Coordinates of C-alpha atoms in Angstrom, one line a residue:
M170 CA 11.9 58.1 71.2
K171 CA 13.7 61.4 71.5
K172 CA 14.3 61.5 67.8
L173 CA 10.6 61.0 67.1
I174 CA 9.7 63.8 69.5
T175 CA 12.3 66.1 67.9
Q176 CA 10.9 65.4 64.4
Q177 CA 7.4 66.1 65.8
S178 CA 8.5 69.4 67.3
I179 CA 10.2 70.5 64.1
R180 CA 7.2 69.7 62.1
N181 CA 5.1 71.6 64.7
L182 CA 7.4 74.6 64.2
L183 CA 7.5 74.5 60.4
L184 CA 4.1 73.1 59.4
H185 CA 1.8 74.2 62.2
C186 CA 3.4 77.5 63.2
A187 CA 5.0 78.7 60.0
K188 CA 2.5 77.0 57.6
A189 CA 5.4 75.9 55.4
Q190 CA 5.0 74.5 51.9
P191 CA 7.6 72.6 49.9
G192 CA 9.8 74.9 47.8
Q193 CA 9.5 77.8 50.2
R194 CA 12.6 79.6 51.4
L195 CA 13.5 79.3 55.0
L196 CA 16.0 81.7 56.7
I197 CA 17.3 80.5 60.1
A198 CA 18.7 83.5 61.8
Y199 CA 20.9 82.0 64.5
E200 CA 23.1 83.0 67.4
P201 CA 26.3 80.9 67.7
S202 CA 26.4 78.5 70.6
S203 CA 29.6 80.2 71.8
F204 CA 27.4 82.9 73.4
G205 CA 26.0 80.2 75.7
F206 CA 22.3 80.7 75.0
F207 CA 21.3 78.6 72.1
S208 CA 22.6 75.1 71.3
S209 CA 24.2 74.6 67.9
K210 CA 22.5 71.2 67.8
I211 CA 19.1 72.9 67.6
I212 CA 20.1 74.9 64.6
E213 CA 21.4 71.7 62.8
Q214 CA 18.2 69.8 63.7
V215 CA 15.8 72.5 62.4
A216 CA 17.8 72.9 59.2
A217 CA 17.8 69.1 58.6
G218 CA 14.1 68.9 59.3
A219 CA 13.3 71.7 57.0
L220 CA 15.3 70.1 54.2
E221 CA 13.3 66.9 54.7
L222 CA 10.1 68.9 54.3
G223 CA 11.3 70.2 50.9
L224 CA 12.2 73.7 52.1
L225 CA 15.2 75.7 50.7
V226 CA 17.3 76.6 53.7
E227 CA 19.7 79.5 54.4
C228 CA 21.4 79.9 57.8
L229 CA 22.6 83.4 58.8
D230 CA 24.8 84.2 61.8
V231 CA 23.2 87.3 63.4
G232 CA 25.4 87.1 66.5
F233 CA 24.4 88.9 69.7
S234 CA 24.6 92.5 70.6
A235 CA 23.7 93.3 74.2
E236 CA 23.6 97.1 73.8
N237 CA 22.7 97.7 70.2
P238 CA 20.3 95.1 68.8
S239 CA 19.3 96.1 65.3
M240 CA 18.1 94.9 61.9
N241 CA 21.2 95.4 59.8
P242 CA 21.1 95.6 56.0
E243 CA 22.4 92.0 55.5
L244 CA 19.7 90.6 57.8
L245 CA 16.9 92.7 56.2
A246 CA 17.9 91.6 52.8
A247 CA 17.9 88.0 53.8
I248 CA 14.5 88.4 55.4
E249 CA 13.1 90.0 52.3
D250 CA 14.4 87.0 50.2
A251 CA 12.8 84.5 52.5
D252 CA 9.2 83.2 52.9
I253 CA 9.8 82.0 56.5
V254 CA 12.2 83.3 59.1
V255 CA 13.0 81.4 62.3
F256 CA 15.1 83.3 64.9
L257 CA 17.2 80.9 67.0
A258 CA 18.8 84.0 68.5
R259 CA 18.1 86.5 71.2
L260 CA 17.9 89.2 68.5
G261 CA 14.5 87.9 67.6
D262 CA 13.3 88.5 71.2
Q263 CA 15.0 91.9 71.3
L264 CA 13.2 92.9 68.1
R265 CA 9.9 91.3 68.9
F266 CA 8.0 94.6 69.3
S267 CA 9.7 96.2 66.2
E268 CA 8.4 96.7 62.7
M269 CA 9.0 93.7 60.5
P270 CA 8.8 93.1 56.8
K271 CA 5.2 92.2 55.7
G272 CA 4.1 89.0 54.1
K273 CA 6.5 86.7 55.9
A274 CA 6.1 84.1 58.6
I275 CA 8.6 85.4 61.1
I276 CA 9.0 83.3 64.2
N277 CA 11.0 83.7 67.4
S278 CA 11.7 80.2 68.9
Y279 CA 12.2 79.7 72.6
T280 CA 13.5 76.1 72.2
L281 CA 17.0 76.9 73.3
N282 CA 18.3 73.4 73.5
E283 CA 17.6 69.7 72.9
H284 CA 15.8 69.3 76.2
L285 CA 13.2 71.9 75.3
L286 CA 12.9 70.6 71.7
N287 CA 12.3 67.1 73.1
S288 CA 9.6 68.1 75.5
A289 CA 5.8 68.7 75.3
F290 CA 6.7 72.4 75.2
A291 CA 7.7 72.1 71.6
S292 CA 5.8 69.0 70.4
A293 CA 2.2 69.8 71.7
H294 CA 0.3 71.2 68.7
Y295 CA 1.0 74.9 68.1
D296 CA -2.6 75.6 67.0
A297 CA -3.9 74.3 70.4
F298 CA -2.0 77.0 72.3
L299 CA -2.7 79.6 69.7
A300 CA -6.4 78.9 70.2
L301 CA -6.0 79.0 74.0
K302 CA -4.1 82.2 73.8
H303 CA -7.0 83.8 71.8
A304 CA -9.5 82.4 74.2
A305 CA -7.6 83.9 77.1
D306 CA -7.4 87.2 75.3
R307 CA -11.1 87.3 74.7
C308 CA -11.9 86.4 78.3
I309 CA -9.6 89.1 79.7
A310 CA -10.7 91.7 77.1
D311 CA -14.4 91.3 78.3
A312 CA -13.5 91.4 82.0
Q313 CA -14.7 94.1 84.4
L314 CA -12.6 93.0 87.3
I315 CA -9.4 90.9 87.5
T316 CA -7.7 90.0 90.7
I317 CA -4.2 88.5 91.0
T318 CA -2.9 86.9 94.2
C319 CA -0.1 84.4 95.0
P320 CA 1.1 82.5 98.1
A321 CA 3.8 85.0 98.8
G322 CA 1.3 87.8 99.2
T323 CA 0.6 89.4 95.8
S324 CA -2.7 91.3 95.9
V325 CA -3.5 93.2 92.7
C326 CA -6.8 94.1 91.1
G327 CA -8.1 96.2 88.3
N328 CA -9.9 96.5 85.0
P329 CA -8.0 95.8 81.8
N330 CA -10.0 98.4 79.9
L331 CA -9.6 96.4 76.7
Q332 CA -13.2 96.3 75.4
H333 CA -12.5 98.9 72.7
K334 CA -8.7 98.6 72.4
K335 CA -6.5 96.5 70.3
Q336 CA -4.3 94.4 72.5
T337 CA -0.5 94.9 72.2
D338 CA 1.3 91.8 70.9
T339 CA 4.6 91.1 69.2
A340 CA 5.4 91.6 65.6
L341 CA 6.8 88.0 65.5
K342 CA 5.1 84.7 66.1
R343 CA 6.2 83.0 69.3
F344 CA 7.1 79.3 69.1
P345 CA 5.9 77.6 71.2
M346 CA 2.9 79.9 71.9
S347 CA 3.3 80.4 75.7
V348 CA 1.6 83.6 76.9
F349 CA -1.5 85.6 76.2
S350 CA -1.4 89.2 75.0
P351 CA 0.1 91.7 77.5
V352 CA -2.6 93.3 79.6
P353 CA -2.1 97.1 80.1
A354 CA -1.2 97.8 83.7
Q355 CA -2.7 101.3 83.9
G356 CA -6.0 100.0 85.4
F357 CA -4.3 97.9 88.1
S358 CA -3.2 98.7 91.6
G359 CA -1.9 96.7 94.6
K360 CA 1.3 94.9 95.7
V361 CA 3.3 92.3 93.8
A362 CA 5.4 89.8 95.8
L363 CA 8.6 89.6 93.9
A364 CA 10.1 86.1 93.5
G365 CA 13.4 87.0 95.3
F366 CA 14.9 89.1 92.5
L367 CA 14.5 91.7 89.8
T368 CA 15.8 90.8 86.3
G369 CA 15.7 92.1 82.8
T370 CA 13.1 91.5 80.1
G371 CA 15.3 90.4 77.2
S372 CA 14.8 93.8 75.5
Q373 CA 18.4 94.9 76.2
Y374 CA 21.1 93.3 78.2
Y375 CA 23.4 95.2 80.6
D376 CA 25.8 94.6 83.4
N377 CA 24.3 93.5 86.8
Y378 CA 21.2 92.3 84.9
T379 CA 19.7 90.8 88.0
V380 CA 19.4 91.9 91.7
E381 CA 18.7 89.3 94.3
F382 CA 17.0 90.0 97.7
E383 CA 17.6 88.7 101.1
G384 CA 13.9 88.8 102.2
Q385 CA 10.5 89.2 100.7
V386 CA 10.1 92.3 98.7
F387 CA 6.8 93.8 97.5
A388 CA 6.5 96.2 94.5
V389 CA 3.7 98.7 95.1
L390 CA 1.7 99.3 92.0
E391 CA -0.6 102.4 91.7
A392 CA -2.6 102.7 88.5
G393 CA 0.3 101.5 86.3
R394 CA 3.1 103.3 88.2
L395 CA 5.7 101.9 90.6
A396 CA 5.0 103.7 93.8
G397 CA 7.8 102.1 95.8
F398 CA 9.1 98.9 97.4
E399 CA 8.4 97.3 100.8
G400 CA 10.7 94.9 102.6
L401 CA 14.0 94.9 104.4
A402 CA 15.7 98.3 104.2
S403 CA 18.7 96.8 102.4
D404 CA 16.5 95.1 99.8
V405 CA 14.4 98.3 99.2
S406 CA 17.7 100.3 98.8
A407 CA 19.0 97.7 96.3
A408 CA 15.7 97.7 94.3
N409 CA 15.7 101.5 94.1
A410 CA 19.3 101.7 93.1
H411 CA 18.7 99.1 90.4
Y412 CA 15.8 101.1 89.0
D413 CA 17.8 104.3 89.2
R414 CA 20.7 102.8 87.3
V415 CA 18.7 101.1 84.5
A416 CA 16.4 104.1 84.0
G417 CA 19.4 106.4 83.8
L418 CA 21.3 104.0 81.5
F419 CA 18.5 104.0 78.8
E420 CA 17.0 107.4 79.7
I421 CA 13.5 105.9 80.2
D422 CA 10.5 106.5 82.5
R423 CA 11.7 104.8 85.7
N424 CA 8.3 104.1 87.3
F425 CA 6.2 103.2 84.3
V426 CA 4.6 99.8 84.5
H427 CA 3.5 98.8 81.0
S428 CA 1.6 95.5 81.2
W429 CA 1.5 92.0 82.6
H430 CA 0.8 88.4 81.5
A431 CA 1.2 84.8 82.6
G432 CA 2.3 81.6 81.1
I433 CA -0.2 79.3 79.3
H434 CA 2.0 76.3 78.4
P435 CA 2.2 73.5 81.0
G436 CA 4.9 71.8 79.0
C437 CA 7.3 74.7 79.5
G438 CA 9.8 73.5 82.0
F439 CA 13.1 74.9 83.2
P440 CA 15.1 72.1 84.9
W441 CA 18.2 74.2 85.6
N442 CA 18.9 76.3 88.6
I443 CA 17.8 79.8 88.0
R444 CA 21.0 81.2 89.6
Q445 CA 23.1 79.6 86.9
D446 CA 21.7 81.9 84.2
Y447 CA 18.9 84.4 84.9
E448 CA 19.0 85.6 81.3
R449 CA 18.2 82.1 80.0
W450 CA 15.5 81.7 82.6
G451 CA 13.9 84.9 81.5
G452 CA 14.0 83.6 77.9
V453 CA 12.0 80.4 78.6
A454 CA 10.4 80.1 82.0
F455 CA 7.9 82.9 81.5
G456 CA 5.8 80.5 79.5
N457 CA 5.1 78.3 82.4
P458 CA 1.7 78.9 84.2
R459 CA 3.6 79.1 87.5
V460 CA 5.1 82.5 86.4
L461 CA 3.3 85.8 85.9
H462 CA 5.4 88.8 85.1
F463 CA 5.0 92.6 84.7
H464 CA 6.9 94.7 82.1
T465 CA 8.3 97.7 84.0
C466 CA 10.8 100.5 83.7
G467 CA 10.1 102.2 80.4
N468 CA 6.8 103.3 78.8
Y469 CA 7.0 100.6 76.1
A470 CA 6.8 96.9 75.8
P471 CA 8.5 95.0 77.4
G472 CA 10.3 97.6 79.4
E473 CA 13.7 96.8 80.9
I474 CA 12.9 95.2 84.3
S475 CA 10.4 92.4 85.0
W476 CA 8.5 91.7 88.2
N477 CA 8.0 87.9 88.5
A478 CA 5.3 86.5 90.8
L479 CA 5.1 82.8 91.3
D480 CA 2.1 80.4 91.4
P481 CA -0.4 83.1 90.6
T482 CA -4.1 82.8 91.1
I483 CA -6.0 85.0 88.5
V484 CA -9.7 85.5 88.9
V485 CA -11.6 87.0 86.0
D486 CA -15.0 88.3 86.9
G487 CA -15.3 85.7 89.6
V488 CA -14.0 82.8 87.6
T489 CA -10.6 81.3 88.6
I490 CA -8.6 80.9 85.4
W491 CA -5.2 80.4 87.1
E492 CA -5.1 78.6 90.4
N493 CA -1.8 78.6 92.4
G494 CA 0.1 78.4 89.1
V495 CA -2.2 76.0 87.3
F496 CA -3.8 77.3 84.1
R497 CA -7.4 76.1 84.2
A498 CA -7.9 76.2 80.5
D499 CA -11.1 74.2 81.0
K500 CA -12.6 77.3 82.7
L501 CA -12.3 79.3 79.5
P502 CA -15.6 79.2 77.4
E503 CA -13.8 77.6 74.5
G504 CA -11.3 75.6 76.6
P505 CA -13.0 72.2 76.8
D506 CA -13.5 72.1 73.0
I507 CA -9.9 73.1 72.3
L508 CA -8.5 70.4 74.7
K509 CA -10.8 67.8 73.1
Q510 CA -9.7 68.7 69.6
F511 CA -6.0 68.5 70.6
P512 CA -5.2 65.5 72.8
C513 CA -1.5 66.3 72.8
A514 CA -2.3 69.6 74.5
A515 CA -4.7 67.9 76.9
S516 CA -1.9 65.5 77.8
A517 CA 0.4 68.4 78.6
F518 CA -2.2 69.8 81.0
A519 CA -2.7 66.4 82.6
H520 CA 1.1 66.0 83.1
P521 CA 2.4 69.6 83.6
D522 CA 6.1 70.3 84.0
R523 CA 6.1 72.3 87.3
N524 CA 9.9 72.8 87.3
I525 CA 10.7 76.5 86.8
G526 CA 14.3 76.5 88.0
L527 CA 13.6 77.1 91.7
L528 CA 14.8 73.5 92.4
E529 CA 14.2 73.6 96.1
K530 CA 10.6 74.8 95.5
A531 CA 9.6 72.9 92.4

């Protein structure tokens, strides 16, 4: 059974997401498993699946650079020679807002291991979630008022001001498609109840990547700026010190809050304890509808520090589209038709994976 799901997931990646055709050249840009992030088994399975589909496959070790991610000449040349590029490497995530060669299907995959590849996260039809992403984008772009709340006390509201703006999105395709386009935070104010920690965004990696808190901490948002923290004095001090250090490290705007978005994929589970690896958690769990995150610290996407709010309720012009961490895709104007067209996606919504690494709260 797992083998069948794996084959379905790889076909989903290559045929539905990449639109691959026999004879095309596929570059798999991979990060060795020795870094502890991607499983080598995934690289082998994607390569084998591509060969079965008649693709010409090249695998290139792009390693991992925490401090200086870049498109080196070897990688650029390999991308130029390829029709399709699949990043099974954090480098793809680090470069996701960078300029990329045109005319290629360039994909960043968040299937880090066999568990994720064997789940509805990877096997549910890519086009279904692409359609849901576009539907959510349109709904949000037309909104006059959006409110965000959560059980821990988040209370944020504002106007996305997107009616006449092009929404910011990544230069790479995401696989699986798991979030809508980032919503600019400049029009939003309120308080965000942080999920017990501050952690990085996957843009750059640095020592002490995550700070945990003893009690509930709120980030105060005022028109797209961090106005301060509320909580235990020790936690507030730790949060401010973290921002001071990261902003100084990269010489960036400390208090800029760039944008926010929430997960749209109910098949996106994270069955490992978050404390074992916050970096891995940040590279997967953001796609679960139970997680909404803000991009902060730096006036660019995705910034360097994320605020994560759990089990959000998002109300768009009076319509509840997320309800306590459940994405109500059926509430989008096109949602019912999309779910009817793609039974595999409807099944993922009917049987969501609610595990996001907070095992005691899942």
